Short mmCIF file of C-alpha atoms in Angstrom, two decimals:
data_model
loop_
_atom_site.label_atom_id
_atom_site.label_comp_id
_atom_site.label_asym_id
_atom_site.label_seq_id
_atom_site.Cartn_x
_atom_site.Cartn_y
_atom_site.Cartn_z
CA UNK A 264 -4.34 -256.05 147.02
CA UNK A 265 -1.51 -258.43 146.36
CA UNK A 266 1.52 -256.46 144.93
CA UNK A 267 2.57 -257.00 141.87
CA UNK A 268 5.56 -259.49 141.28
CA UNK A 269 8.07 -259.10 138.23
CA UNK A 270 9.84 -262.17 136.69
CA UNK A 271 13.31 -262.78 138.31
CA UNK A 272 15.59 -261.30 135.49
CA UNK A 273 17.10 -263.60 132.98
CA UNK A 274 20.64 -264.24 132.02
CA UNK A 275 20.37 -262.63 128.36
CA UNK A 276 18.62 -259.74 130.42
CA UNK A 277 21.68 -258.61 132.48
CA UNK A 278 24.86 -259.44 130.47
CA UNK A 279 26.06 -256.07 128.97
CA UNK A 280 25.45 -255.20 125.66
CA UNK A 281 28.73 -253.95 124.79
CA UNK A 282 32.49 -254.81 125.98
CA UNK A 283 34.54 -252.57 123.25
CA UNK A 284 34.98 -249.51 124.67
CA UNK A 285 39.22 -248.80 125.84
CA UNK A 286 39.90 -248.94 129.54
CA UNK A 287 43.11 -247.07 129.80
CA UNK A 288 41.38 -243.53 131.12
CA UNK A 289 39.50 -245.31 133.48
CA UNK A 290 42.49 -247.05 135.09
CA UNK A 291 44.85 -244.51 135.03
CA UNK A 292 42.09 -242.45 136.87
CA UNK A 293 41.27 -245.80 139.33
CA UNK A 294 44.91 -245.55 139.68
CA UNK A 295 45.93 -241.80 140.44
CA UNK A 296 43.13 -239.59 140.83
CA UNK A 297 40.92 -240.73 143.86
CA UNK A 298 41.04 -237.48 144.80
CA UNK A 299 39.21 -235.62 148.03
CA UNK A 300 39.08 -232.14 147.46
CA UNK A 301 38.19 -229.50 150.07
CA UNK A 302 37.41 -232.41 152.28
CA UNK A 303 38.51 -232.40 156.11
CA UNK A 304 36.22 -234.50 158.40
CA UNK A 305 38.39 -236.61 160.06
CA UNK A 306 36.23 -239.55 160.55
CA UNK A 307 35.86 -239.04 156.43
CA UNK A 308 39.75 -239.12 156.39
CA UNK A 309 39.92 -242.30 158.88
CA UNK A 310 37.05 -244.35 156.87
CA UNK A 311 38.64 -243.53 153.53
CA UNK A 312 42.09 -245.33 154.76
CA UNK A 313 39.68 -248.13 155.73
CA UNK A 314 38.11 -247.95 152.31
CA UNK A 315 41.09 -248.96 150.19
CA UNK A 316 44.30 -247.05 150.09
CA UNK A 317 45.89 -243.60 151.12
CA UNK A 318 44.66 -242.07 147.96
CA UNK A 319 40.76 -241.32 149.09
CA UNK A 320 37.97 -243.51 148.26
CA UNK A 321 38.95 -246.38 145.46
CA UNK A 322 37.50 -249.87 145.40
CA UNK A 323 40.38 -252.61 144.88
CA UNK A 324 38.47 -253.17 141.42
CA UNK A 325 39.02 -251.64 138.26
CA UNK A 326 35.94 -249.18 136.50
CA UNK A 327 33.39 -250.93 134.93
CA UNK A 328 33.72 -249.38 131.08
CA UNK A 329 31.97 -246.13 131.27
CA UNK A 330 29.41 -247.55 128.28
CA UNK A 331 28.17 -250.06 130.21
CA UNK A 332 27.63 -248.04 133.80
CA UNK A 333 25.49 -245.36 130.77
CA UNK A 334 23.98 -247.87 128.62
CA UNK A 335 22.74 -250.23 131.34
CA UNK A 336 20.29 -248.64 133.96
CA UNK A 337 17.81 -249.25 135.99
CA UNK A 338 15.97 -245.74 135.92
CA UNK A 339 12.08 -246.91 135.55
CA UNK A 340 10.74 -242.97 135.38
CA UNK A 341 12.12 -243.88 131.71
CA UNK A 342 11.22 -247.30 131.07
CA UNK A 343 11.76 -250.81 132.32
CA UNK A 344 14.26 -252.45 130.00
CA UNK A 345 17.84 -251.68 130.53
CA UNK A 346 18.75 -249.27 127.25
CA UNK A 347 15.14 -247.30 127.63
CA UNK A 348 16.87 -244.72 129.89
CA UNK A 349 19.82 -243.69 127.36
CA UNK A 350 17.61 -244.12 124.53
CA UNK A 351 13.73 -242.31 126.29
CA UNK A 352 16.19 -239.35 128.15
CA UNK A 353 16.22 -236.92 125.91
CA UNK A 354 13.68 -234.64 126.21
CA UNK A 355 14.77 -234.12 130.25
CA UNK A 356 15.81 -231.15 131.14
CA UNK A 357 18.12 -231.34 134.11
CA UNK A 358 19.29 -227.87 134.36
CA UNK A 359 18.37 -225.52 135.86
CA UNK A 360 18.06 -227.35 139.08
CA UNK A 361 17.20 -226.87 142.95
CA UNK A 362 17.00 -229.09 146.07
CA UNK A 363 14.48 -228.06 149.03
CA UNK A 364 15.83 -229.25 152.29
CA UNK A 365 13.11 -229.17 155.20
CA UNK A 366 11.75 -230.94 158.14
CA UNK A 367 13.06 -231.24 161.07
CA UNK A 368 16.07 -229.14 160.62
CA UNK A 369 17.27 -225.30 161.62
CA UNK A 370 18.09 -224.06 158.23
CA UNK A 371 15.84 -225.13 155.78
CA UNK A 372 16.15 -224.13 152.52
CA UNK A 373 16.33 -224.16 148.99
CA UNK A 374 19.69 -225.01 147.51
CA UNK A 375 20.37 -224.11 143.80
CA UNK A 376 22.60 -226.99 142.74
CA UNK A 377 25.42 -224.87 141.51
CA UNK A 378 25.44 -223.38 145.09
CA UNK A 379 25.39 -227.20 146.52
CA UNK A 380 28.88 -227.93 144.17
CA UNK A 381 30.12 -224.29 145.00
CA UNK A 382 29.81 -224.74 148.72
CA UNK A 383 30.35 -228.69 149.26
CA UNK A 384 33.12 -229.29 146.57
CA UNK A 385 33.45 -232.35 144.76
CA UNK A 386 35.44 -235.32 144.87
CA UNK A 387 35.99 -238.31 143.66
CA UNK A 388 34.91 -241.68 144.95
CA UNK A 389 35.32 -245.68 142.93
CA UNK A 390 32.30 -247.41 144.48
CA UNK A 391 31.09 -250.90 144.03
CA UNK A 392 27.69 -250.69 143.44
CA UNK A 393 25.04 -254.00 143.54
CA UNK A 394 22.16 -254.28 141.85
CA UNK A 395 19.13 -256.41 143.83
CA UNK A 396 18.85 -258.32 140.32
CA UNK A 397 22.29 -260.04 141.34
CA UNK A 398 24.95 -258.06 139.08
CA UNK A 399 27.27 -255.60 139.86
CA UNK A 400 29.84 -252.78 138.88
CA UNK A 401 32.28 -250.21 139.87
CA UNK A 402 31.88 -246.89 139.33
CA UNK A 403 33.60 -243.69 139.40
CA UNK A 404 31.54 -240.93 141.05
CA UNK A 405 31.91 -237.41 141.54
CA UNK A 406 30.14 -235.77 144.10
CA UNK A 407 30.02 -234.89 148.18
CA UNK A 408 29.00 -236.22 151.26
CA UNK A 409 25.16 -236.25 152.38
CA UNK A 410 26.56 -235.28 156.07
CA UNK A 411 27.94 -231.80 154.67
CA UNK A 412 24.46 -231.03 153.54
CA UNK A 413 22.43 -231.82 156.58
CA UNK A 414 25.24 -230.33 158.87
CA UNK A 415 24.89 -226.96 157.17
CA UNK A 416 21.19 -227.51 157.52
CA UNK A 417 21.25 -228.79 161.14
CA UNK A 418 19.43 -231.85 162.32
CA UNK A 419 16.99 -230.87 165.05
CA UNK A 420 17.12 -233.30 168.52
CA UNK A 421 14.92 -236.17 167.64
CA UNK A 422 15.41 -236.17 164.26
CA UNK A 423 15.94 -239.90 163.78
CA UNK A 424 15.20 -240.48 159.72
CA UNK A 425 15.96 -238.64 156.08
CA UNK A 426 13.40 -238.74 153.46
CA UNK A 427 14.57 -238.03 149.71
CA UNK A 428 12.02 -237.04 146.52
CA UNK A 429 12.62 -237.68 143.04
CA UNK A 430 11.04 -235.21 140.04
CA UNK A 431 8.01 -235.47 138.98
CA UNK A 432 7.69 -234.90 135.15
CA UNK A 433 5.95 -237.35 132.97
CA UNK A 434 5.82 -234.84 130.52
CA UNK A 435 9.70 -235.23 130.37
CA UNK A 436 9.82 -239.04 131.68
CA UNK A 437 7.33 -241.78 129.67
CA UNK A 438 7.75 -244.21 132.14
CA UNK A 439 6.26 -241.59 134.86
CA UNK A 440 3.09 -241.83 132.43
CA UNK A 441 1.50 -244.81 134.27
CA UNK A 442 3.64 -247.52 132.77
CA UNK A 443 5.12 -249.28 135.75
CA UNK A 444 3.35 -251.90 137.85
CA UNK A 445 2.04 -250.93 140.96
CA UNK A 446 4.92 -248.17 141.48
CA UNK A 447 3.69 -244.45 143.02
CA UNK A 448 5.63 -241.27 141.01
CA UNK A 449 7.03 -239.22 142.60
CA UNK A 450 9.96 -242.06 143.18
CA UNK A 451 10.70 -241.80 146.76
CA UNK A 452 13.80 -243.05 149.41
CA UNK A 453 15.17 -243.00 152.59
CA UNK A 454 17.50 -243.74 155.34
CA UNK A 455 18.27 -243.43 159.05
CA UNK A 456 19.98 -240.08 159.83
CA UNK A 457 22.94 -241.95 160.99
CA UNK A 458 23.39 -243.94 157.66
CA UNK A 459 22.78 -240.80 155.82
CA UNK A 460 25.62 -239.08 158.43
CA UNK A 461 28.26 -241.53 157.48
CA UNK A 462 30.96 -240.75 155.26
CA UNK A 463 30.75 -243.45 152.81
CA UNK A 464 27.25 -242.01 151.68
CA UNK A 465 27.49 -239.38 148.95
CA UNK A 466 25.45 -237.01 146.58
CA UNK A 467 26.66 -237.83 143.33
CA UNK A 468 26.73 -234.92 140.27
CA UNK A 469 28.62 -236.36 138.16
CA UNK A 470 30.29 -239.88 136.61
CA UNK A 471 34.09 -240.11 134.92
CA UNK A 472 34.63 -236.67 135.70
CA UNK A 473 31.84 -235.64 133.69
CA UNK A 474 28.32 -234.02 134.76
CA UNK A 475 25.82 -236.83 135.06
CA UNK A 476 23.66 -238.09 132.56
CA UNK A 477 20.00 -238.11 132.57
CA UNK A 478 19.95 -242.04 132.54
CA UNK A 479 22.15 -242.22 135.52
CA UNK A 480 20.01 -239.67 137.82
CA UNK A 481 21.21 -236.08 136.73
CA UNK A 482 22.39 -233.55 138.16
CA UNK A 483 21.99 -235.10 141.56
CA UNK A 484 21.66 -238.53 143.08
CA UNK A 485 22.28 -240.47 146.34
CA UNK A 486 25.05 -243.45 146.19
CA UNK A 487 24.80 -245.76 149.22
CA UNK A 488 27.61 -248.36 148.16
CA UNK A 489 26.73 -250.99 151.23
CA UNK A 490 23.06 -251.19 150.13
CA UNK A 491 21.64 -252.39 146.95
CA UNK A 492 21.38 -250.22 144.26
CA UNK A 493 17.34 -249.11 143.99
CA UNK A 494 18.47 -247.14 147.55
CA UNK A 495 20.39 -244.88 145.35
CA UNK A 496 17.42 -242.33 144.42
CA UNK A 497 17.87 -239.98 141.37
CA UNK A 498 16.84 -236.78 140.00
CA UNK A 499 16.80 -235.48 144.11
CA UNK A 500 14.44 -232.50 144.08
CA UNK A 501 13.64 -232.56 148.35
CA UNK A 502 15.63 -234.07 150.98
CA UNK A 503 13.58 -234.01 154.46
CA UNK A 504 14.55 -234.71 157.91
CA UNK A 505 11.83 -236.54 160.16
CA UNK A 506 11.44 -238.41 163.21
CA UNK A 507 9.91 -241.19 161.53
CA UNK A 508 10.71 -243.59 159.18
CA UNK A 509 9.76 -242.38 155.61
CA UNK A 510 7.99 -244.85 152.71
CA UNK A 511 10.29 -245.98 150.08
CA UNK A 512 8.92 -246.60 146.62
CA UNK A 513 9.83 -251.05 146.01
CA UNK A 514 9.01 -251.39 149.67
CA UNK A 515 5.59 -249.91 149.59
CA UNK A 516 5.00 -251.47 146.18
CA UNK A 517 6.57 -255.28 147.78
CA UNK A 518 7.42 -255.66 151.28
CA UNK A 519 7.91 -258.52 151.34
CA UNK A 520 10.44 -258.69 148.48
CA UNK A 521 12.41 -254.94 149.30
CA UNK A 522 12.72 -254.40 152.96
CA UNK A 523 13.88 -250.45 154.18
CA UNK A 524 17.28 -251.59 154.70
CA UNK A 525 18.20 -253.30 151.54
CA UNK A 526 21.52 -253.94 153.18
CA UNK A 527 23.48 -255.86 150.81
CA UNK A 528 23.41 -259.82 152.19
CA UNK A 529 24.52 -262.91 150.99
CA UNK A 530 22.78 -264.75 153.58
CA UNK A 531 19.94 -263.52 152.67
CA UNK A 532 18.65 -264.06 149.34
CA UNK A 533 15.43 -262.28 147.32
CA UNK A 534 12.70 -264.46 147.63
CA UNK A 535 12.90 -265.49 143.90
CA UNK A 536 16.64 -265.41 143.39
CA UNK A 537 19.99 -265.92 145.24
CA UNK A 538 21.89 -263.49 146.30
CA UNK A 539 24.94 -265.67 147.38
CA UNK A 540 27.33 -264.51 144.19
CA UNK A 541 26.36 -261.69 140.88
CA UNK A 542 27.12 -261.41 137.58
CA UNK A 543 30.10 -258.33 136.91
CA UNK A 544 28.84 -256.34 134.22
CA UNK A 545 31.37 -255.67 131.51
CA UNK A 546 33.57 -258.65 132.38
CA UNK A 547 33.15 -262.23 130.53
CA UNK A 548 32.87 -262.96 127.19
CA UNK A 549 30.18 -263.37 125.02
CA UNK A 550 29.99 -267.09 126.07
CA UNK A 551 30.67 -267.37 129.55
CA UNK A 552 29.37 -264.51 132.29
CA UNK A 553 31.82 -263.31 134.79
CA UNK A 554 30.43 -263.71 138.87
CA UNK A 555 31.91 -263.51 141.51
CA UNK A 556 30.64 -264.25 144.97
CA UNK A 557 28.21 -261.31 146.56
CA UNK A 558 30.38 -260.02 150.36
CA UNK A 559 28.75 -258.54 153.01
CA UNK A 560 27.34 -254.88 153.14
CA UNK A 561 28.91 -254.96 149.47
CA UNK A 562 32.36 -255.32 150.80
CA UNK A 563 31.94 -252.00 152.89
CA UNK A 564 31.44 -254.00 156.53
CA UNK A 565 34.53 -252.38 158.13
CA UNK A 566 33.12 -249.13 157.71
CA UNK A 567 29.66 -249.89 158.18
CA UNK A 568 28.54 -252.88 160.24
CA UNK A 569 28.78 -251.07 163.33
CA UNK A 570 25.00 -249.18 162.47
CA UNK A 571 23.63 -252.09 162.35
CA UNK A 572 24.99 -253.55 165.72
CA UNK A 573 21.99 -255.91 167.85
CA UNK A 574 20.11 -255.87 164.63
CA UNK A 575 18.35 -259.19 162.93
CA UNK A 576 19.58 -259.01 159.85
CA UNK A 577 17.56 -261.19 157.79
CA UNK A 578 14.64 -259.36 159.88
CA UNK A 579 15.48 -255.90 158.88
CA UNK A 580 16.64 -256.72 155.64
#
């Protein structure tokens, strides 16, 4: 069966509905409190001095306005256009909450998240994040790294691939209800164990300092910042290690459109839209978009381009 094919999004579709909202918390935070707490892997320590300053993890760009990164989602378990996620949320029920870990690992278990935070710590990381649909924002995460996780639960030789699992709730999410195109519920992700190793790639709990809302993936999510957003699985309930590489949800749905990768690439473009620049969400003005040309692996290629060393990248896109 041919898989399904949504329109390329519009202009009016991705400019942000709102601009108002005061910046000066989120740059004074941008500015002094990209903060790494209880966090001592040195090749952590060594990429975050690659990753923009002394002070941890900050992108060179200022916060997108925190109404925009909660107003504007792509969270389809909710409902496809951009506000259904705020506005369809709230009858989820994000806490309590628990994480199976499994697979190919020596300590599988079950992690309560509140043991997850307790253990891990959080910190604080300003990401870039890029959207397939060609726009873009920064964000201010809270959260830890994926590696602390799988360390404590201890990758078994030959373990080569991590599979994630989203909830599974249509009682609690109307777009789980049979709503979406051709897309399977349970939502469903992965990476190589190596990308999920390095120290760039987080589980997020929280935005702005703040637990994280149901429309941005509570209470836990994965942030990849070099690969385009629809990576970045929410509402984690299993995270499994395997030898083989696990289905993801868009590229079982299009394969040709959403590789496994979903590295972000210029060069390569979506096969109905560029990807050579994006739009910044909650810059412009009402009459004239702000873009900004699209960089390599999201701007992350110091810290990451070495994973993907001998590879064809518009082959393994």
């Amino acid at each position: 069966m041919e898989a399904y094919r949504y329109p390329q999004p519009m202009a009016s579709e991705i400019t942000p509905r709102s601009y108002f909202l005061s910046r000066r918390t989120l740059i004074a935070g941008a500015a002094g409190s990209m903060l790494a707490v209880g966090h001592t892997d040195q090749t952590a320590q060594a990429a975050a001095g690659h990753a923009g300053g002394e002070a941890g993890w900050p992108a060179p760009e200022k916060p997108t306005p925190r109404n925009d990164v909660t107003q504007y989602n792509n969270f389809y378990e909710f409902g496809t256009d951009k506000s259904d996620p705020a506005e369809l949320s709230g009858a989820f029920k994000p806490l309590p909450w628990s994480v199976q870990v499994d697979g190919m690992v020596d300590n599988p278990r079950i992690w309560p998240l509140e043991d997850l935070t307790r253990q891990f710590g959080q910190e604080e990381r300003l990401y870039r994040m890029r959207c397939v649909e060609a726009w873009s924002m920064v964000i201010p995460w809270n959260g830890f790294p994926l590696a602390a996780m799988l360390k404590a639960a201890g990758p078994k030789i030959g373990a080569r691939y991590v599979a994630f699992t989203s909830v599974f709730r249509p009682s609690e999410m109307p777009g789980q209800r049979g709503g979406l195109f051709a897309l399977k519920w349970p939502y469903v992700e992965g990476l190589r164990l190596d990308e999920a190793m390095h120290p760039l790639t987080l589980l997020a709990t929280g935005v702005y300092g703040e637990a994280l809302p149901a429309q941005n993936g509570a209470p836990i999510r994965l942030v990849v910042p070099w690969k385009y957003g629809f990576k970045g699985i929410k509402s984690i309930t299993r995270i499994t290690v395997t030898d083989r590489q696990p289905p993801t949800s868009w590229n079982l749905m299009a394969p040709e459109e959403y590789g496994f990768y979903a590295n972000v690439n210029p060069a390569v473009d979506h096969p109905r839209w560029s990807q050579g620049s994006e739009q910044v969400i909650g810059e412009g003005s009402l009459f004239r978009t702000a873009r900004k040309p699209t960089q390599l692996f999201n701007g992350y290629a110091e810290q990451v381009a070495d994973l993907y060393q001998g590879m064809d990248l518009r082959k393994d896109f």
